[in-house]
PDB file of C-alpha atoms in Angstrom:
ATOM      1  CA  MET A   1     -22.978  18.848-170.285  1.00  0.00           C
ATOM      2  CA  ARG A   2     -23.416  19.386-173.951  1.00  0.00           C
ATOM      3  CA  SER A   3     -20.173  19.311-175.942  1.00  0.00           C
ATOM      4  CA  PRO A   4     -19.173  22.263-178.069  1.00  0.00           C
ATOM      5  CA  ARG A   5     -20.034  22.215-181.789  1.00  0.00           C
ATOM      6  CA  ARG A   6     -17.313  20.617-183.875  1.00  0.00           C
ATOM      7  CA  CYS A   7     -16.061  21.376-187.355  1.00  0.00           C
ATOM      8  CA  SER A   8     -18.227  19.789-190.066  1.00  0.00           C
ATOM      9  CA  ARG A   9     -15.266  18.720-192.153  1.00  0.00           C
ATOM     10  CA  ASN A  10     -14.755  14.926-192.066  1.00  0.00           C
ATOM     11  CA  GLY A  11     -12.191  13.856-189.521  1.00  0.00           C
ATOM     12  CA  CYS A  12     -11.662  17.355-188.063  1.00  0.00           C
ATOM     13  CA  PRO A  13     -11.801  17.272-184.270  1.00  0.00           C
ATOM     14  CA  ARG A  14     -11.489  21.070-183.759  1.00  0.00           C
ATOM     15  CA  GLN A  15     -14.169  23.301-182.241  1.00  0.00           C
ATOM     16  CA  ALA A  16     -16.266  25.303-184.726  1.00  0.00           C
ATOM     17  CA  VAL A  17     -15.857  29.072-184.748  1.00  0.00           C
ATOM     18  CA  ALA A  18     -17.550  29.924-188.137  1.00  0.00           C
ATOM     19  CA  THR A  19     -20.598  29.014-190.140  1.00  0.00           C
ATOM     20  CA  LEU A  20     -20.650  28.452-193.868  1.00  0.00           C
ATOM     21  CA  THR A  21     -23.828  29.105-195.835  1.00  0.00           C
ATOM     22  CA  TYR A  22     -24.550  29.173-199.563  1.00  0.00           C
ATOM     23  CA  VAL A  23     -26.646  31.544-201.564  1.00  0.00           C
ATOM     24  CA  TYR A  24     -27.210  29.342-204.617  1.00  0.00           C
ATOM     25  CA  ASN A  25     -29.108  31.832-206.772  1.00  0.00           C
ATOM     26  CA  GLU A  26     -26.163  34.303-206.468  1.00  0.00           C
ATOM     27  CA  SER A  27     -23.430  31.615-206.639  1.00  0.00           C
ATOM     28  CA  THR A  28     -21.992  32.845-203.362  1.00  0.00           C
ATOM     29  CA  ALA A  29     -20.540  31.076-200.318  1.00  0.00           C
ATOM     30  CA  VAL A  30     -20.658  33.063-197.063  1.00  0.00           C
ATOM     31  CA  VAL A  31     -18.290  32.346-194.168  1.00  0.00           C
ATOM     32  CA  GLY A  32     -19.260  34.267-191.046  1.00  0.00           C
ATOM     33  CA  PRO A  33     -19.099  34.007-187.274  1.00  0.00           C
ATOM     34  CA  LEU A  34     -20.540  30.900-185.723  1.00  0.00           C
ATOM     35  CA  ALA A  35     -24.355  30.978-185.830  1.00  0.00           C
ATOM     36  CA  ALA A  36     -26.194  30.852-182.506  1.00  0.00           C
ATOM     37  CA  PHE A  37     -27.828  27.523-183.505  1.00  0.00           C
ATOM     38  CA  ALA A  38     -26.895  24.768-185.912  1.00  0.00           C
ATOM     39  CA  GLU A  39     -29.215  25.056-188.881  1.00  0.00           C
ATOM     40  CA  PRO A  40     -29.929  22.665-191.734  1.00  0.00           C
ATOM     41  CA  HIS A  41     -27.965  23.436-194.903  1.00  0.00           C
ATOM     42  CA  THR A  42     -25.199  25.261-193.037  1.00  0.00           C
ATOM     43  CA  TYR A  43     -21.818  23.938-191.995  1.00  0.00           C
ATOM     44  CA  ASP A  44     -19.820  24.720-188.876  1.00  0.00           C
ATOM     45  CA  LEU A  45     -16.105  25.205-189.497  1.00  0.00           C
ATOM     46  CA  CYS A  46     -12.979  25.548-187.390  1.00  0.00           C
ATOM     47  CA  GLU A  47     -10.748  28.551-188.037  1.00  0.00           C
ATOM     48  CA  PRO A  48      -8.262  26.833-190.377  1.00  0.00           C
ATOM     49  CA  HIS A  49     -11.042  25.417-192.527  1.00  0.00           C
ATOM     50  CA  ALA A  50     -12.972  28.752-192.497  1.00  0.00           C
ATOM     51  CA  ARG A  51      -9.852  30.664-193.625  1.00  0.00           C
ATOM     52  CA  SER A  52      -8.863  28.168-196.368  1.00  0.00           C
ATOM     53  CA  LEU A  53     -12.303  27.521-197.870  1.00  0.00           C
ATOM     54  CA  THR A  54     -12.516  27.789-201.646  1.00  0.00           C
ATOM     55  CA  ALA A  55     -15.669  27.797-203.794  1.00  0.00           C
ATOM     56  CA  PRO A  56     -16.346  26.271-207.184  1.00  0.00           C
ATOM     57  CA  ARG A  57     -15.266  28.169-210.302  1.00  0.00           C
ATOM     58  CA  GLY A  58     -17.556  31.100-210.984  1.00  0.00           C
ATOM     59  CA  TRP A  59     -18.659  31.405-207.360  1.00  0.00           C
ATOM     60  CA  ASP A  60     -17.795  34.243-204.973  1.00  0.00           C
ATOM     61  CA  VAL A  61     -16.681  33.785-201.381  1.00  0.00           C
ATOM     62  CA  VAL A  62     -17.741  36.398-198.838  1.00  0.00           C
ATOM     63  CA  ARG A  63     -15.627  35.887-195.754  1.00  0.00           C
ATOM     64  CA  HIS A  64     -15.780  37.455-192.284  1.00  0.00           C
ATOM     65  CA  GLU A  65     -12.836  39.857-191.841  1.00  0.00           C
ATOM     66  CA  GLY A  66     -11.263  39.758-188.423  1.00  0.00           C
ATOM     67  CA  GLU A  67     -10.826  37.119-185.768  1.00  0.00           C
ATOM     68  CA  PHE A  68     -13.174  34.217-185.308  1.00  0.00           C
ATOM     69  CA  GLU A  69     -13.980  33.958-181.582  1.00  0.00           C
ATOM     70  CA  PRO A  70     -14.911  30.683-179.880  1.00  0.00           C
ATOM     71  CA  PRO A  71     -18.548  30.796-178.780  1.00  0.00           C
ATOM     72  CA  PRO A  72     -19.266  31.733-175.179  1.00  0.00           C
ATOM     73  CA  PRO A  73     -20.940  29.101-172.947  1.00  0.00           C
ATOM     74  CA  THR A  74     -24.676  28.958-173.572  1.00  0.00           C
ATOM     75  CA  THR A  75     -27.247  29.044-170.830  1.00  0.00           C
ATOM     76  CA  ASP A  76     -27.849  25.355-171.577  1.00  0.00           C
ATOM     77  CA  ASP A  77     -24.201  24.675-170.721  1.00  0.00           C
ATOM     78  CA  LEU A  78     -24.502  26.686-167.518  1.00  0.00           C
ATOM     79  CA  VAL A  79     -27.716  24.986-166.433  1.00  0.00           C
ATOM     80  CA  ALA A  80     -26.221  21.548-167.128  1.00  0.00           C
ATOM     81  CA  LEU A  81     -23.169  22.448-165.073  1.00  0.00           C
ATOM     82  CA  ALA A  82     -25.342  23.713-162.193  1.00  0.00           C
ATOM     83  CA  GLU A  83     -27.431  20.500-162.245  1.00  0.00           C
ATOM     84  CA  ALA A  84     -24.261  18.375-162.191  1.00  0.00           C
ATOM     85  CA  VAL A  85     -22.956  20.307-159.169  1.00  0.00           C
ATOM     86  CA  ARG A  86     -26.294  19.934-157.378  1.00  0.00           C
ATOM     87  CA  GLU A  87     -26.377  16.201-158.091  1.00  0.00           C
ATOM     88  CA  ALA A  88     -22.829  15.747-156.798  1.00  0.00           C
ATOM     89  CA  ALA A  89     -23.649  17.682-153.592  1.00  0.00           C
ATOM     90  CA  ARG A  90     -26.670  15.530-152.718  1.00  0.00           C
ATOM     91  CA  PRO A  91     -26.015  13.220-149.775  1.00  0.00           C
ATOM     92  CA  ALA A  92     -26.092   9.498-150.493  1.00  0.00           C
ATOM     93  CA  PRO A  93     -29.341   7.798-149.423  1.00  0.00           C
ATOM     94  CA  ARG A  94     -29.165   6.155-146.000  1.00  0.00           C
ATOM     95  CA  PRO A  95     -29.524   2.395-145.821  1.00  0.00           C
ATOM     96  CA  PRO A  96     -32.751   1.173-144.098  1.00  0.00           C
ATOM     97  CA  ASP A  97     -32.518   0.887-140.320  1.00  0.00           C
ATOM     98  CA  PRO A  98     -32.814  -2.835-139.442  1.00  0.00           C
ATOM     99  CA  ASP A  99     -34.204  -1.966-135.937  1.00  0.00           C
ATOM    100  CA  GLN A 100     -37.432  -0.579-137.415  1.00  0.00           C
ATOM    101  CA  ASN A 101     -40.273  -3.052-137.916  1.00  0.00           C
ATOM    102  CA  HIS A 102     -42.498  -0.899-140.068  1.00  0.00           C
ATOM    103  CA  HIS A 103     -42.985  -3.320-142.961  1.00  0.00           C
ATOM    104  CA  ASP A 104     -46.591  -2.325-143.616  1.00  0.00           C
ATOM    105  CA  HIS A 105     -45.947   1.462-143.888  1.00  0.00           C
ATOM    106  CA  PRO A 106     -42.329   2.266-144.549  1.00  0.00           C
ATOM    107  CA  GLN A 107     -41.492   5.886-143.838  1.00  0.00           C
ATOM    108  CA  GLN A 108     -40.130   7.823-146.726  1.00  0.00           C
ATOM    109  CA  THR A 109     -38.171  10.839-145.815  1.00  0.00           C
ATOM    110  CA  GLY A 110     -35.497  12.531-147.766  1.00  0.00           C
ATOM    111  CA  ARG A 111     -34.164  15.770-149.041  1.00  0.00           C
ATOM    112  CA  ARG A 112     -34.133  17.087-152.593  1.00  0.00           C
ATOM    113  CA  GLY A 113     -32.545  20.492-153.058  1.00  0.00           C
ATOM    114  CA  HIS A 114     -34.312  22.881-150.657  1.00  0.00           C
ATOM    115  CA  LEU A 115     -37.362  20.552-150.282  1.00  0.00           C
ATOM    116  CA  ARG A 116     -37.850  17.831-147.722  1.00  0.00           C
ATOM    117  CA  VAL A 117     -40.319  14.925-147.856  1.00  0.00           C
ATOM    118  CA  ILE A 118     -42.219  14.579-144.606  1.00  0.00           C
ATOM    119  CA  PRO A 119     -43.984  11.254-143.932  1.00  0.00           C
ATOM    120  CA  PRO A 120     -47.716  11.357-143.217  1.00  0.00           C
ATOM    121  CA  ASN A 121     -48.898  11.022-139.630  1.00  0.00           C
ATOM    122  CA  HIS A 122     -50.392   7.578-138.735  1.00  0.00           C
TER     123      HIS A 122
END
């Protein structure tokens, strides 16, 4: 499963809850809720870093007012979790039966999800 996005600050292990962007031509730093996707030239921040961010002299900081919420699980996270559960529920493959002498055409049967492989008739 994909891990949650982490704070972009060096050495910070906390989960990101805000995104920092810059509007250079207006000398403004904007700290808002976490963007849906990580974008180039933006920075993900944890709540303490989002709240304590300062900008260079002469710049304005526009900051989200209110609580920063951790992001909900994405569909990618849910799909990965479902795949992991399906994989864990699959039965282990059976070892070959030593009593069968079908060396020229080994039968391949098995089950994958709701599908089953049926060997061809000889």
